[in-house]
Structure formats: C-alpha cells, structure tokens
Short mmCIF file of C-alpha atoms in Angstrom, two decimals:
data_model
loop_
_atom_site.label_atom_id
_atom_site.label_comp_id
_atom_site.label_asym_id
_atom_site.label_seq_id
_atom_site.Cartn_x
_atom_site.Cartn_y
_atom_site.Cartn_z
CA MET A 13 0.43 -9.79 -12.77
CA ALA A 14 -0.17 -6.28 -11.51
CA ARG A 15 0.90 -3.19 -13.41
CA PHE A 16 2.82 -0.81 -11.14
CA ILE A 17 2.40 2.95 -10.82
CA PHE A 18 5.05 4.69 -8.73
CA ILE A 19 4.04 8.12 -7.43
CA THR A 20 6.83 10.51 -6.43
CA GLY A 21 6.86 14.15 -5.32
CA GLY A 22 9.04 17.15 -5.94
CA VAL A 23 9.63 20.85 -5.18
CA VAL A 24 7.90 20.89 -1.78
CA SER A 25 6.30 18.35 0.57
CA SER A 26 2.58 18.10 1.44
CA LEU A 27 1.45 18.63 -2.16
CA GLY A 28 -1.15 15.86 -1.94
CA LYS A 29 0.57 12.74 -3.31
CA GLY A 30 -1.61 10.60 -1.08
CA LEU A 31 -4.77 12.25 -2.32
CA ALA A 32 -3.66 12.03 -5.97
CA SER A 33 -2.83 8.34 -5.50
CA ALA A 34 -6.19 7.66 -3.82
CA ALA A 35 -8.13 9.55 -6.52
CA LEU A 36 -6.28 7.67 -9.29
CA GLY A 37 -7.10 4.38 -7.54
CA ALA A 38 -10.78 5.38 -7.48
CA LEU A 39 -10.70 6.27 -11.20
CA LEU A 40 -9.13 2.96 -12.15
CA GLN A 41 -11.80 1.18 -10.09
CA ALA A 42 -14.46 3.19 -11.92
CA ARG A 43 -13.12 1.63 -15.14
CA GLY A 44 -13.52 -1.87 -13.71
CA PHE A 45 -9.93 -2.54 -12.59
CA THR A 46 -8.87 -3.83 -9.18
CA VAL A 47 -6.32 -1.79 -7.23
CA ARG A 48 -4.19 -1.79 -4.11
CA LEU A 49 -2.33 1.23 -2.77
CA ARG A 50 0.94 1.25 -0.90
CA LYS A 51 3.05 3.82 1.00
CA LEU A 52 6.85 3.71 1.27
CA ASP A 53 8.03 6.20 3.90
CA PRO A 54 11.72 7.21 4.17
CA TYR A 55 11.71 8.10 7.89
CA LEU A 56 13.69 5.87 10.27
CA ASN A 57 10.87 5.20 12.73
CA VAL A 58 9.72 1.59 12.35
CA ASP A 59 6.17 2.99 12.12
CA PRO A 60 4.47 6.27 13.13
CA GLY A 61 2.94 4.68 16.26
CA THR A 62 5.28 6.43 18.71
CA MET A 63 5.32 9.79 16.89
CA SER A 64 3.55 12.84 18.32
CA PRO A 65 0.46 13.84 16.32
CA PHE A 66 2.08 17.29 16.03
CA GLU A 67 4.98 15.62 14.19
CA HIS A 68 3.09 13.37 11.85
CA GLY A 69 -0.66 13.89 12.10
CA GLU A 70 -2.90 10.99 13.02
CA VAL A 71 -1.86 7.34 13.08
CA PHE A 72 -4.10 5.24 10.86
CA VAL A 73 -4.74 1.66 12.03
CA THR A 74 -5.48 -1.31 9.76
CA ASP A 75 -7.66 -4.34 10.52
CA ASP A 76 -4.57 -6.50 11.00
CA GLY A 77 -3.11 -4.13 13.59
CA ALA A 78 -0.56 -2.03 11.70
CA GLU A 79 0.02 1.59 12.76
CA THR A 80 0.49 3.49 9.52
CA ASP A 81 0.68 6.85 7.80
CA LEU A 82 -2.56 8.84 7.47
CA ASP A 83 -2.34 8.52 3.66
CA LEU A 84 -3.58 4.94 4.04
CA GLY A 85 -6.77 6.49 5.39
CA HIS A 86 -7.14 8.40 2.10
CA TYR A 87 -6.54 5.17 0.18
CA GLU A 88 -9.32 3.39 2.06
CA ARG A 89 -11.76 6.30 1.93
CA PHE A 90 -11.44 6.65 -1.85
CA THR A 91 -11.23 3.00 -2.92
CA GLY A 92 -12.96 1.09 -0.13
CA VAL A 93 -10.08 -1.41 -0.22
CA ALA A 94 -9.11 -2.29 3.37
CA ALA A 95 -5.42 -1.55 3.90
CA ARG A 96 -3.14 -4.24 5.29
CA MET A 97 0.08 -4.37 7.26
CA THR A 98 1.90 -5.04 3.97
CA ASP A 99 0.68 -1.73 2.50
CA SER A 100 2.97 0.48 4.56
CA VAL A 101 6.70 0.33 5.18
CA SER A 102 9.35 2.74 6.44
CA SER A 103 13.13 2.92 6.19
CA GLY A 104 13.16 1.89 9.85
CA ARG A 105 11.29 -1.33 9.08
CA ILE A 106 13.44 -2.06 6.03
CA TYR A 107 16.74 -1.53 7.86
CA SER A 108 15.44 -3.48 10.86
CA ASN A 109 14.63 -6.45 8.61
CA VAL A 110 18.05 -6.28 6.91
CA LEU A 111 19.89 -6.16 10.25
CA GLU A 112 17.86 -9.08 11.64
CA LYS A 113 18.81 -11.14 8.59
CA GLU A 114 22.45 -10.16 8.97
CA ARG A 115 22.44 -11.23 12.63
CA ARG A 116 20.92 -14.58 11.67
CA GLY A 117 23.61 -15.09 9.05
CA ASP A 118 21.20 -15.03 6.10
CA TYR A 119 23.69 -13.14 3.93
CA LEU A 120 26.40 -15.78 4.27
CA GLY A 121 29.17 -13.46 5.39
CA LYS A 122 28.70 -10.82 2.70
CA THR A 123 29.30 -7.11 3.34
CA ILE A 124 25.84 -5.56 3.87
CA GLN A 125 25.26 -2.52 1.69
CA VAL A 126 22.42 -0.23 0.64
CA ILE A 127 22.73 -1.73 -2.83
CA PRO A 128 21.79 -4.54 -3.19
CA HIS A 129 20.63 -5.56 0.31
CA VAL A 130 18.45 -2.62 1.33
CA THR A 131 17.08 -2.10 -2.17
CA ASN A 132 16.32 -5.83 -2.50
CA GLU A 133 14.36 -5.68 0.77
CA ILE A 134 12.33 -2.76 -0.58
CA LYS A 135 11.69 -4.61 -3.86
CA ASP A 136 10.57 -7.73 -1.96
CA PHE A 137 8.09 -5.55 -0.08
CA ILE A 138 6.72 -4.01 -3.29
CA ARG A 139 6.17 -7.49 -4.78
CA ILE A 140 3.87 -8.69 -1.95
CA GLY A 141 0.44 -9.51 -3.40
CA GLU A 142 1.37 -8.47 -6.94
CA ASP A 143 -0.74 -11.28 -8.40
CA GLU A 144 -3.90 -10.16 -6.55
CA VAL A 145 -4.82 -6.95 -8.42
CA ASP A 146 -4.70 -5.25 -11.82
CA PHE A 147 -2.86 -2.14 -10.58
CA MET A 148 -0.50 -1.59 -7.66
CA LEU A 149 -0.03 2.08 -6.79
CA CYS A 150 3.08 2.79 -4.71
CA GLU A 151 3.55 6.24 -3.22
CA ILE A 152 7.07 7.24 -2.16
CA GLY A 153 6.99 9.56 0.85
CA GLY A 154 9.02 12.75 1.01
CA THR A 155 10.44 14.74 -1.88
CA VAL A 156 12.93 13.80 -4.61
CA GLY A 157 16.37 14.94 -3.45
CA ASP A 158 15.83 13.94 0.19
CA ILE A 159 18.88 11.93 1.24
CA GLU A 160 16.84 9.37 3.20
CA GLY A 161 14.63 8.68 0.19
CA LEU A 162 17.47 7.67 -2.16
CA PRO A 163 17.30 3.90 -1.41
CA PHE A 164 13.59 3.91 -2.29
CA PHE A 165 14.12 5.76 -5.57
CA GLU A 166 16.94 3.38 -6.46
CA ALA A 167 14.76 0.39 -5.56
CA ILE A 168 11.86 1.46 -7.77
CA ARG A 169 14.31 2.22 -10.61
CA GLN A 170 15.69 -1.32 -10.31
CA PHE A 171 12.20 -2.77 -9.94
CA SER A 172 11.03 -1.19 -13.20
CA GLN A 173 14.05 -2.72 -14.96
CA ASP A 174 13.39 -6.14 -13.43
CA LYS A 175 9.83 -6.18 -14.81
CA PRO A 176 8.94 -6.66 -18.49
CA ARG A 177 8.88 -3.46 -20.52
CA GLY A 178 5.62 -1.54 -20.09
CA GLN A 179 4.68 -3.00 -16.71
CA CYS A 180 5.78 0.01 -14.59
CA ILE A 181 5.21 3.73 -15.01
CA PHE A 182 6.23 6.77 -12.96
CA MET A 183 3.97 9.66 -11.99
CA HIS A 184 5.65 12.77 -10.55
CA LEU A 185 3.73 15.39 -8.56
CA THR A 186 5.20 18.90 -8.41
CA LEU A 187 4.27 22.52 -7.72
CA LEU A 188 3.82 25.34 -10.23
CA PRO A 189 4.15 28.50 -8.10
CA TYR A 190 2.36 31.63 -9.23
CA MET A 191 4.40 34.83 -9.01
CA ARG A 192 1.79 37.46 -8.29
CA ALA A 193 4.17 40.41 -8.88
CA SER A 194 4.90 39.37 -12.47
CA GLY A 195 1.62 37.51 -13.07
CA GLU A 196 3.49 34.37 -14.15
CA LEU A 197 3.13 30.67 -13.49
CA LYS A 198 6.68 29.36 -13.02
CA THR A 199 7.71 26.01 -14.49
CA LYS A 200 11.38 26.10 -13.50
CA PRO A 201 10.99 24.38 -10.07
CA THR A 202 9.22 21.49 -11.83
CA GLN A 203 11.94 21.31 -14.47
CA HIS A 204 14.62 21.09 -11.77
CA SER A 205 12.63 18.45 -9.88
CA VAL A 206 12.33 16.28 -12.98
CA LYS A 207 16.04 16.84 -13.71
CA GLU A 208 16.82 15.54 -10.19
CA LEU A 209 14.60 12.51 -10.78
CA ARG A 210 16.19 11.76 -14.14
CA SER A 211 19.68 12.03 -12.59
CA ILE A 212 18.89 8.94 -10.51
CA GLY A 213 17.59 7.04 -13.52
CA ILE A 214 13.84 7.65 -13.33
CA ALA A 215 12.01 9.39 -16.17
CA PRO A 216 8.41 10.35 -15.32
CA ASP A 217 5.69 9.22 -17.71
CA ILE A 218 3.07 11.54 -16.21
CA LEU A 219 3.51 14.96 -14.63
CA VAL A 220 0.88 16.14 -12.13
CA CYS A 221 1.25 19.85 -11.43
CA ARG A 222 -0.34 21.47 -8.39
CA SER A 223 -1.42 25.05 -8.99
CA GLU A 224 -3.86 27.62 -7.67
CA GLY A 225 -5.54 27.98 -11.08
CA PRO A 226 -5.56 26.46 -14.59
CA ILE A 227 -2.31 25.86 -16.48
CA PRO A 228 -2.20 27.79 -19.78
CA GLN A 229 -1.46 25.81 -22.93
CA LYS A 230 1.91 27.56 -23.39
CA GLU A 231 3.12 26.37 -19.96
CA ARG A 232 1.85 22.84 -20.61
CA GLU A 233 3.82 22.67 -23.85
CA LYS A 234 6.91 24.05 -22.11
CA LEU A 235 6.65 21.43 -19.35
CA ALA A 236 6.16 18.64 -21.89
CA LEU A 237 9.18 19.78 -23.88
CA PHE A 238 11.63 20.33 -21.03
CA CYS A 239 10.49 17.41 -18.86
CA ASN A 240 10.28 14.96 -21.79
CA VAL A 241 6.65 13.89 -21.28
CA ARG A 242 3.76 13.86 -23.74
CA PRO A 243 1.65 17.06 -23.69
CA ASP A 244 -1.49 15.11 -22.77
CA ALA A 245 0.42 13.60 -19.81
CA VAL A 246 0.80 17.02 -18.16
CA ILE A 247 -2.06 16.97 -15.66
CA ALA A 248 -3.23 20.10 -13.86
CA ALA A 249 -4.12 19.61 -10.20
CA GLN A 250 -5.87 22.80 -9.16
CA ASP A 251 -6.84 23.64 -5.59
CA LEU A 252 -10.27 22.14 -4.79
CA SER A 253 -12.98 23.16 -2.34
CA SER A 254 -13.33 19.51 -1.22
CA ILE A 255 -10.94 16.57 -1.46
CA TYR A 256 -13.88 14.48 -2.71
CA ASP A 257 -13.91 16.54 -5.92
CA ALA A 258 -10.50 15.04 -6.76
CA PRO A 259 -11.63 11.94 -8.74
CA LEU A 260 -13.91 13.97 -11.02
CA ALA A 261 -11.38 16.81 -11.35
CA TYR A 262 -8.52 14.45 -12.23
CA HIS A 263 -10.76 12.60 -14.69
CA ARG A 264 -11.64 15.87 -16.44
CA GLU A 265 -7.90 16.57 -16.69
CA GLY A 266 -7.35 13.13 -18.24
CA MET A 267 -5.22 11.52 -15.52
CA ASP A 268 -6.76 8.05 -15.79
CA GLN A 269 -6.60 8.17 -19.60
CA ALA A 270 -2.92 9.23 -19.44
CA VAL A 271 -2.19 6.23 -17.20
CA LEU A 272 -3.98 3.82 -19.54
CA ASP A 273 -2.17 5.34 -22.54
CA ALA A 274 1.18 4.94 -20.77
CA PHE A 275 0.40 1.25 -20.30
CA GLN A 276 -0.95 1.05 -23.88
CA ILE A 277 -4.29 -0.27 -22.66
CA SER A 278 -6.62 0.31 -25.60
CA PRO A 279 -9.52 0.30 -25.98
CA ALA A 280 -10.00 1.19 -22.31
CA PRO A 281 -13.26 0.49 -20.45
CA ARG A 282 -15.39 3.62 -19.98
CA PRO A 283 -15.56 4.85 -16.37
CA ASP A 284 -18.69 4.73 -14.24
CA LEU A 285 -18.35 7.83 -12.06
CA SER A 286 -21.90 7.85 -10.68
CA ILE A 287 -20.67 7.23 -7.10
CA TRP A 288 -18.41 10.29 -7.22
CA GLU A 289 -21.08 12.42 -8.90
CA ASP A 290 -23.41 11.57 -6.01
CA VAL A 291 -20.64 12.33 -3.47
CA ALA A 292 -19.99 15.72 -5.12
CA ASP A 293 -23.71 16.51 -5.16
CA ARG A 294 -24.05 15.78 -1.44
CA ILE A 295 -20.95 17.84 -0.62
CA HIS A 296 -21.91 20.90 -2.63
CA ASN A 297 -25.69 20.93 -2.16
CA PRO A 298 -26.36 20.56 1.58
CA GLU A 299 -29.81 21.38 2.94
CA GLY A 300 -28.56 22.90 6.17
CA GLU A 301 -25.62 23.12 8.55
CA VAL A 302 -24.75 21.73 11.97
CA ARG A 303 -21.96 22.82 14.30
CA VAL A 304 -19.94 20.16 16.10
CA ALA A 305 -17.39 21.00 18.81
CA VAL A 306 -14.37 18.68 18.76
CA VAL A 307 -12.77 19.00 22.21
CA GLY A 308 -9.23 17.62 21.97
CA LYS A 309 -5.59 18.23 22.83
CA TYR A 310 -3.99 18.31 19.37
CA THR A 311 -6.32 20.98 17.98
CA GLN A 312 -3.48 23.15 16.59
CA LEU A 313 -2.93 20.55 13.84
CA GLU A 314 -6.10 19.38 12.12
CA ASP A 315 -4.25 16.42 10.54
CA ALA A 316 -4.03 14.98 14.08
CA TYR A 317 -7.76 14.24 13.76
CA LYS A 318 -7.91 13.73 9.99
CA SER A 319 -10.15 10.65 9.97
CA ILE A 320 -12.54 12.24 12.48
CA ALA A 321 -12.87 15.36 10.32
CA GLU A 322 -13.58 13.20 7.27
CA ALA A 323 -16.01 10.90 9.09
CA LEU A 324 -17.99 13.96 10.27
CA THR A 325 -18.10 15.13 6.65
CA HIS A 326 -19.40 11.70 5.61
CA GLY A 327 -22.04 11.82 8.35
CA GLY A 328 -23.10 15.21 7.00
CA MET A 329 -23.33 13.85 3.46
CA ALA A 330 -25.58 11.02 4.67
CA ASN A 331 -27.92 13.62 6.25
CA ARG A 332 -27.64 16.21 3.49
CA VAL A 333 -26.11 18.79 5.84
CA LYS A 334 -22.78 20.55 6.03
CA VAL A 335 -20.91 19.74 9.25
CA ARG A 336 -18.92 22.68 10.57
CA ALA A 337 -16.42 21.07 12.94
CA GLU A 338 -14.74 23.53 15.27
CA TRP A 339 -11.66 22.48 17.20
CA ILE A 340 -11.49 23.50 20.86
CA ASP A 341 -8.44 22.97 23.08
CA ALA A 342 -9.57 20.89 26.06
CA GLU A 343 -7.07 22.67 28.34
CA ILE A 344 -9.18 25.85 28.16
CA PHE A 345 -11.90 24.10 30.20
CA GLU A 346 -9.42 23.38 32.99
CA ARG A 347 -9.26 27.15 33.57
CA GLU A 348 -12.65 28.36 32.41
CA ASP A 349 -16.32 27.37 32.44
CA PRO A 350 -17.05 25.36 29.26
CA ALA A 351 -20.61 26.67 28.92
CA PRO A 352 -19.81 29.91 27.01
CA TYR A 353 -17.70 27.91 24.56
CA LEU A 354 -20.09 24.99 24.02
CA GLU A 355 -23.57 26.51 24.23
CA GLY A 356 -23.83 27.33 20.52
CA PHE A 357 -22.98 23.82 19.29
CA ASP A 358 -25.40 21.14 18.09
CA ALA A 359 -23.18 18.24 19.21
CA ILE A 360 -19.91 17.54 21.02
CA LEU A 361 -17.23 15.02 20.09
CA VAL A 362 -14.29 14.13 22.35
CA PRO A 363 -11.63 12.17 20.39
CA GLY A 364 -8.85 9.84 21.50
CA GLY A 365 -5.46 10.86 22.82
CA PHE A 366 -2.67 9.91 25.19
CA GLY A 367 -1.46 11.46 28.44
CA GLU A 368 -3.12 13.50 31.17
CA ARG A 369 -2.84 16.94 29.59
CA GLY A 370 -6.30 18.27 28.76
CA THR A 371 -8.22 15.36 30.28
CA GLU A 372 -9.96 17.38 33.01
CA GLY A 373 -11.24 19.64 30.25
CA LYS A 374 -12.54 16.64 28.34
CA ILE A 375 -14.33 15.44 31.48
CA LYS A 376 -16.02 18.85 31.77
CA ALA A 377 -17.06 18.67 28.10
CA ALA A 378 -18.64 15.24 28.75
CA GLU A 379 -20.45 16.61 31.82
CA PHE A 380 -21.78 19.56 29.82
CA ALA A 381 -23.10 17.23 27.09
CA ARG A 382 -24.70 14.85 29.59
CA THR A 383 -26.39 17.47 31.76
CA ARG A 384 -27.45 19.79 28.91
CA LYS A 385 -28.75 16.88 26.76
CA VAL A 386 -26.40 17.74 23.87
CA PRO A 387 -25.53 14.81 21.52
CA TYR A 388 -22.13 13.42 22.56
CA LEU A 389 -19.72 11.00 20.91
CA GLY A 390 -16.67 9.94 22.92
CA ILE A 391 -13.99 8.00 21.08
CA CYS A 392 -11.37 5.91 22.94
CA LEU A 393 -10.10 8.36 25.58
CA GLY A 394 -13.33 10.32 24.99
CA MET A 395 -15.30 7.29 26.20
CA GLN A 396 -13.02 6.86 29.21
CA MET A 397 -13.48 10.53 30.18
CA ALA A 398 -17.27 10.11 29.97
CA VAL A 399 -17.05 7.09 32.29
CA ILE A 400 -14.83 8.98 34.76
CA GLU A 401 -17.26 11.92 34.68
CA ALA A 402 -20.21 9.63 35.47
CA ALA A 403 -18.23 7.86 38.21
CA ARG A 404 -17.37 11.18 39.88
CA ASN A 405 -20.68 12.97 39.51
CA LEU A 406 -23.23 10.16 39.57
CA ALA A 407 -21.67 7.17 41.37
CA ASP A 408 -20.02 9.00 44.33
CA LEU A 409 -16.46 8.20 43.23
CA GLY A 410 -15.08 11.70 43.59
CA ASP A 411 -11.48 10.62 42.97
CA ALA A 412 -12.24 8.47 39.92
CA GLY A 413 -9.52 8.61 37.27
CA SER A 414 -7.23 6.58 35.08
CA GLU A 415 -4.15 4.55 35.90
CA GLU A 416 -2.60 6.15 32.83
CA PHE A 417 -2.43 9.50 34.61
CA ASP A 418 -1.04 7.99 37.82
CA HIS A 419 1.63 6.13 35.83
CA GLU A 420 2.54 9.37 34.06
CA ALA A 421 2.76 11.31 37.35
CA GLY A 422 4.59 8.51 39.18
CA LYS A 423 2.20 8.53 42.15
CA LYS A 424 -1.26 7.25 43.03
CA ARG A 425 -3.96 9.95 43.03
CA PHE A 426 -7.06 8.33 41.57
CA THR A 427 -9.40 5.39 42.06
CA PRO A 428 -8.62 3.60 38.78
CA VAL A 429 -11.95 3.37 36.95
CA VAL A 430 -9.71 3.02 33.88
CA TYR A 431 -6.80 0.57 34.23
CA HIS A 432 -3.79 -0.65 32.27
CA LEU A 433 -4.89 -3.53 30.08
CA LYS A 434 -2.62 -6.48 30.87
CA GLU A 435 -4.38 -9.33 29.07
CA TRP A 436 -6.90 -9.78 26.28
CA VAL A 437 -8.00 -12.31 23.69
CA GLN A 438 -6.97 -11.82 20.06
CA GLY A 439 -8.43 -14.43 17.73
CA ASN A 440 -7.69 -17.79 19.32
CA HIS A 441 -4.87 -16.74 21.61
CA LYS A 442 -4.27 -14.63 24.68
CA VAL A 443 -2.13 -11.49 24.56
CA SER A 444 -0.24 -10.28 27.64
CA ARG A 445 1.31 -6.85 28.23
CA LYS A 446 3.33 -5.25 31.02
CA LEU A 447 3.81 -1.58 31.82
CA THR A 448 7.52 -2.01 31.21
CA ASP A 449 7.03 -3.30 27.63
CA ALA A 450 8.44 -1.24 24.79
CA LYS A 451 5.98 1.38 23.54
CA GLY A 452 5.93 0.61 19.81
CA GLY A 453 3.18 -1.71 18.55
CA THR A 454 2.26 -3.02 22.03
CA MET A 455 -1.28 -1.64 22.32
CA ARG A 456 -4.52 -3.45 21.61
CA LEU A 457 -4.34 -2.81 17.88
CA GLY A 458 -6.53 -3.68 14.91
CA ALA A 459 -9.98 -5.16 14.40
CA TYR A 460 -11.83 -6.84 17.28
CA ASP A 461 -15.40 -8.12 17.59
CA ALA A 462 -17.96 -6.67 19.97
CA VAL A 463 -21.39 -7.87 21.05
CA LEU A 464 -24.15 -5.27 21.43
CA LYS A 465 -27.00 -5.33 23.92
CA ALA A 466 -30.42 -5.94 22.36
CA GLY A 467 -32.64 -2.87 22.60
CA SER A 468 -29.70 -0.49 23.11
CA LYS A 469 -29.20 2.72 21.17
CA VAL A 470 -26.05 1.37 19.47
CA ALA A 471 -27.82 -1.82 18.40
CA GLU A 472 -30.41 0.41 16.73
CA VAL A 473 -27.69 2.57 15.13
CA TYR A 474 -25.76 -0.41 13.73
CA GLY A 475 -28.83 -2.50 12.95
CA SER A 476 -26.93 -5.50 14.31
CA LEU A 477 -25.89 -7.15 17.57
CA ALA A 478 -22.42 -8.12 16.31
CA ILE A 479 -19.84 -5.62 15.04
CA GLU A 480 -16.12 -5.45 14.26
CA GLU A 481 -14.15 -2.25 14.87
CA ARG A 482 -10.53 -1.08 14.96
CA HIS A 483 -8.78 -0.40 18.27
CA ARG A 484 -5.69 1.50 19.39
CA HIS A 485 -5.35 1.73 23.16
CA ARG A 486 -3.59 0.26 26.18
CA TYR A 487 -5.99 1.39 28.95
CA GLU A 488 -9.49 0.04 29.46
CA VAL A 489 -12.60 0.82 31.55
CA ASP A 490 -12.70 -1.51 34.58
CA ILE A 491 -15.70 -3.87 34.45
CA LYS A 492 -15.95 -3.99 38.24
CA TYR A 493 -17.57 -0.52 38.28
CA ARG A 494 -20.26 -1.58 35.81
CA GLU A 495 -23.00 -2.23 38.37
CA ALA A 496 -22.54 1.10 40.17
CA LEU A 497 -22.48 3.04 36.89
CA GLU A 498 -25.43 1.22 35.32
CA ALA A 499 -27.48 1.95 38.46
CA GLN A 500 -26.96 5.64 37.63
CA GLY A 501 -27.99 5.33 33.99
CA LEU A 502 -24.63 4.75 32.22
CA LYS A 503 -25.28 1.47 30.41
CA PHE A 504 -22.54 -0.84 29.11
CA SER A 505 -24.23 -1.58 25.80
CA GLY A 506 -21.30 -3.19 23.96
CA MET A 507 -18.83 -5.77 25.30
CA SER A 508 -16.02 -7.95 23.99
CA PRO A 509 -17.25 -11.47 23.11
CA ASP A 510 -15.83 -12.86 26.39
CA GLY A 511 -17.73 -10.20 28.36
CA ARG A 512 -14.58 -8.82 30.03
CA LEU A 513 -13.87 -5.60 28.15
CA PRO A 514 -16.38 -2.72 27.83
CA GLU A 515 -16.55 -1.55 24.22
CA ILE A 516 -19.50 0.89 24.30
CA VAL A 517 -21.32 2.89 26.96
CA GLU A 518 -24.43 5.03 26.54
CA VAL A 519 -26.48 7.25 28.79
CA GLU A 520 -30.14 6.41 29.31
CA ASP A 521 -32.66 9.24 29.21
CA HIS A 522 -30.50 11.26 26.82
CA PRO A 523 -31.14 12.12 23.15
CA TRP A 524 -27.75 10.73 22.04
CA PHE A 525 -24.80 10.04 24.35
CA ILE A 526 -22.45 7.25 23.27
CA GLY A 527 -18.84 6.44 24.13
CA VAL A 528 -16.84 3.83 22.22
CA GLN A 529 -13.47 2.31 23.07
CA PHE A 530 -12.62 1.79 19.39
CA HIS A 531 -12.08 4.20 16.49
CA PRO A 532 -15.13 4.16 14.18
CA GLU A 533 -13.75 7.05 12.12
CA LEU A 534 -11.15 4.72 10.60
CA LYS A 535 -13.79 2.75 8.67
CA SER A 536 -15.93 5.62 7.38
CA LYS A 537 -16.06 6.41 3.65
CA PRO A 538 -17.82 9.14 1.64
CA PHE A 539 -19.94 6.57 -0.20
CA ALA A 540 -20.44 4.45 2.97
CA PRO A 541 -20.56 6.70 6.09
CA HIS A 542 -19.94 4.93 9.38
CA PRO A 543 -23.27 4.19 11.18
CA LEU A 544 -22.17 5.99 14.36
CA PHE A 545 -21.16 9.17 12.54
CA ARG A 546 -24.25 9.04 10.33
CA ASP A 547 -26.53 8.84 13.37
CA PHE A 548 -24.46 11.29 15.45
CA VAL A 549 -24.88 13.95 12.75
CA ARG A 550 -28.58 13.07 12.47
CA ALA A 551 -28.91 13.72 16.22
CA ALA A 552 -26.99 17.00 15.82
CA LYS A 553 -29.33 17.96 12.98
CA GLU A 554 -32.38 17.27 15.17
CA ASN A 555 -30.83 19.23 18.04
CA SER A 556 -30.11 22.20 15.75
CA ARG A 557 -33.82 22.40 14.93
CA LEU A 558 -34.75 22.44 18.61
CA VAL A 559 -32.62 25.50 19.32
#
C-alpha cells in the first residue's frame, strides 16, 4: 500500500508547490522508491481545457487524453512517470460526478451534502492506484483559507484518519517575506497559515519555506516552536537560478530525509543523484548560446508556453548550449516587416494556439524561415501556418487558409487547406465530431501513432519509422492538397497509420524546416530531451556558427 504525502500551500499562491512536489518525487525515486504524483484543483471548471492560457497557463495533455494543469508537466519532467487521467481532478469534476450519481439514484434518496458525499468522492479519487507505488504525492491547488478548497482539505483530513497511523503525512509550503527596511525575515505569515491549517484539523509534519535567501537558525527554531514541527523538518526553499537545481537543493536542505523520518523509514536507502548532478552540470556549464524566436499569441504570459520553454532548455542541455528563447507577439508581423525582428535569431519556433488572431503574423514568420533558410519548428497551429504559407506562396493558392478562421468570422473567405476534423480512428474505434459539439474534451486528444517516411529528415531525427506523440487539436491539414504541395518541395513525411491525417511536413532543400501536428514538448525531459527539440537546437547551433 502506498504511503501518502499531501502537499498544501499557504500565504500566497504560485509559490512552487508543483515544483516542490516534483522535486520530492525525483528524490524519492533516487532512493529507489516508486512514486506517482497527483493534482487536486479547487476550481469549478471540469478541466482547464476551455480556459484561456492567460487565465491558467498552458494545458498539459496526458497519453490517455486528459487536459490537465501544467503542474502535471513538472511531475513528468522530474520523475519520468507518464501522468494519467486519474492524476488530475477539479472541483468541477468531483461535483459533476456527485450530481450524476444523484440523478441516477445512487444515493438512495439521501440529502446530498459536501460531507460526506463530496468528500467521499475526493477520497475515492485519491485511492485510485494506491497499490501500484510506494509513495503517492497529492498536491492541493490554491491556498489554505480559500473557500473553494475547503472540501479538499476536509477530504485529506478524513483520508489520513481512515488510513493506519503513520501512512499519511502533510507538507505545507509557505512564504517567508523579507522586510528590507528592517532587515528582517518575517515568520508571522507562516505562523498564521499553519494556524489556519490546524483549525481545519490538519497539522503539518514538514514545513517548506520559500525565501529569497537562507533562513537563519533563530528563525528556524521559531518556526519549529510556533508551528509545532521538528526543527529538522523546517526546509528552506531559496530562489534558484534553474528549476532543475531543485532536487539537489531540496536534498541539501534535507527534505527527502525529513519525509522518510516522518514515515519512520529507517535505515533509508542512500540516494543516487548522478542524473541530477549531470543535469545541473549541463545547465550551468554551457559551451555557447543560441537565440530562438518563439512567435506566438500568448507571449505576455510565459506559462502559456511552459512545456515549450522547458523542452528548448532540454534541447540546449543535449547540445551543451544555453537556449535564449525570446517571445515575440505574432500580431506585430501583421503590421510590420518581420525581418528586422527575426534576422538576429538562430532558429524560429511557432507554437500552437487557437483562433485567428496573430495567424497572419505566424504565416510571415514561417515564410521568413523558409526563404532565409533559418531552422524552423512549427507545432500544431505552427505546422498549419507553414502549410498555408507554402500553399499561398508556392502552390498558387493565394486564398489558402483554415476553416477555423472562417468558422470564427462566420463567413467563407479562404480555400480550406486546413479543415475541421470530423472523423478519426482512435485505437480500434472511430471517433466522430461536429462543429456544434460542446467545446470541452472534444478535440483529438492524447497519444496517437504516426508512420514516418523512410529517408525523411524526421525519420533521421527520431531514428525510427514509427512514433507515438500527444495531440490536442480539432483542425487538420487537408490531404487533398498533398500532391500540389509536395510538387513544390513541402513533403508530407509523417502520416497517421491509415494514411488519412498528415502528422509531419518538412521542406526539402532546407537546413531544418519541420512542422508537426502534435505537441512534442509534452514528452521532453531534462534527462531525456525530445528528439525533435534536441535536433532543432543542434540545427540552431550550426546556424549560429554560420552567421
């Protein structure tokens, strides 16, 4: 049976609970334990799939097709454990399940209440797969004191009582603000946060305190005394220059040892941290730098492209270079010539997105990369824009565009080189979709196979003719334009197994120009960079030496 670690947050949001959870998972793995990480989000959306990236950052997609919080991306990147649909749940999903059961009559006429019905549903979710791993780490979204989070806090309190003594512990992450005027590190916000947690029946076993610098011994002792934790369970979480320093930094602070002590696991296996030492070495000792322009529409919030930023970092680590990603708003290119903005870059990446805003700018970025022989990686919408650019400028389809933009505008303006995907094969069955379907969870989501063309650039990059990648889209490049585009040098080098859906295009007679319909960034890890990002950065590195 798994031991459970519940990670909560206090004082302010965005302190890095997800990163702390992921780093702890990596440390427990380094000691030979198996782990699974879970996220319980208090918001009422069923999942983040319909949220704006400005609201919530990127949507992370699992192999089994769940749209989840971006923290699951951290979990995967640090532990290598593929997340599942059962590793993410929101209040919306919980309440939806409870109401469905009530409508079916599952509760036999009882009055439905937060306790026990909602809390039981949360506990049932936490129990899924508990016999599969040594440790289950469950992060509770939001901050203690949030009204919408109360059912989750109550559920984990009950859960810890349901389990045998010593099978659950609580880790609380807070902020120690530094008052520059008085030169003091303040512990009072943390004390109040723990007081709030204890008022709902949860006493933290471990306190993780975010701070700009080290925590003096006097403050540690004060926190231990007033928050009723052991002094060696007060863990300092200082600001780091790279998130990939977190496992080593938390180990030096004794986080993994504090967890094992809380569970009374002794003697504990010694950790093998060689993977993270190598990661840190590659991060901090690059042998050069490359500049990559990311031309997107959500550039004001870097979390909107979190996995892309991390995958570029991983590609840099594989090539021993630092990748300086610079975010450029695609809408600028709809008003101005892209050349002055893009000429200094070693490579160009156009990420995914939804809606017409900024797409003409993305098309111009693809044209610049193709004509100037600059390495180009187009992801999802970025691939579609590259195809539209080639159709317009090479294949004499001057009005080439996407049905997505016509649907958004409510009138026909383009020849639909990209169309609304109405039918596709998933496993052994056929999936059908209509434009009028509800938006949530109706895209082509999750892992799908693709077959690569022998002798193509992507086959060389992957070192294989068969791949599996994660998708999140509802529009697709139309296969009927393949012949006209291939005659102009845009090759369809990756297809779905049934040969109906284009997965990858690449430009012949170009150093590196690849567009993919899937999201390779979602499977990249610091210790296992994705092949496409590894080779894209290699091409950028080569290009930087030509300049």
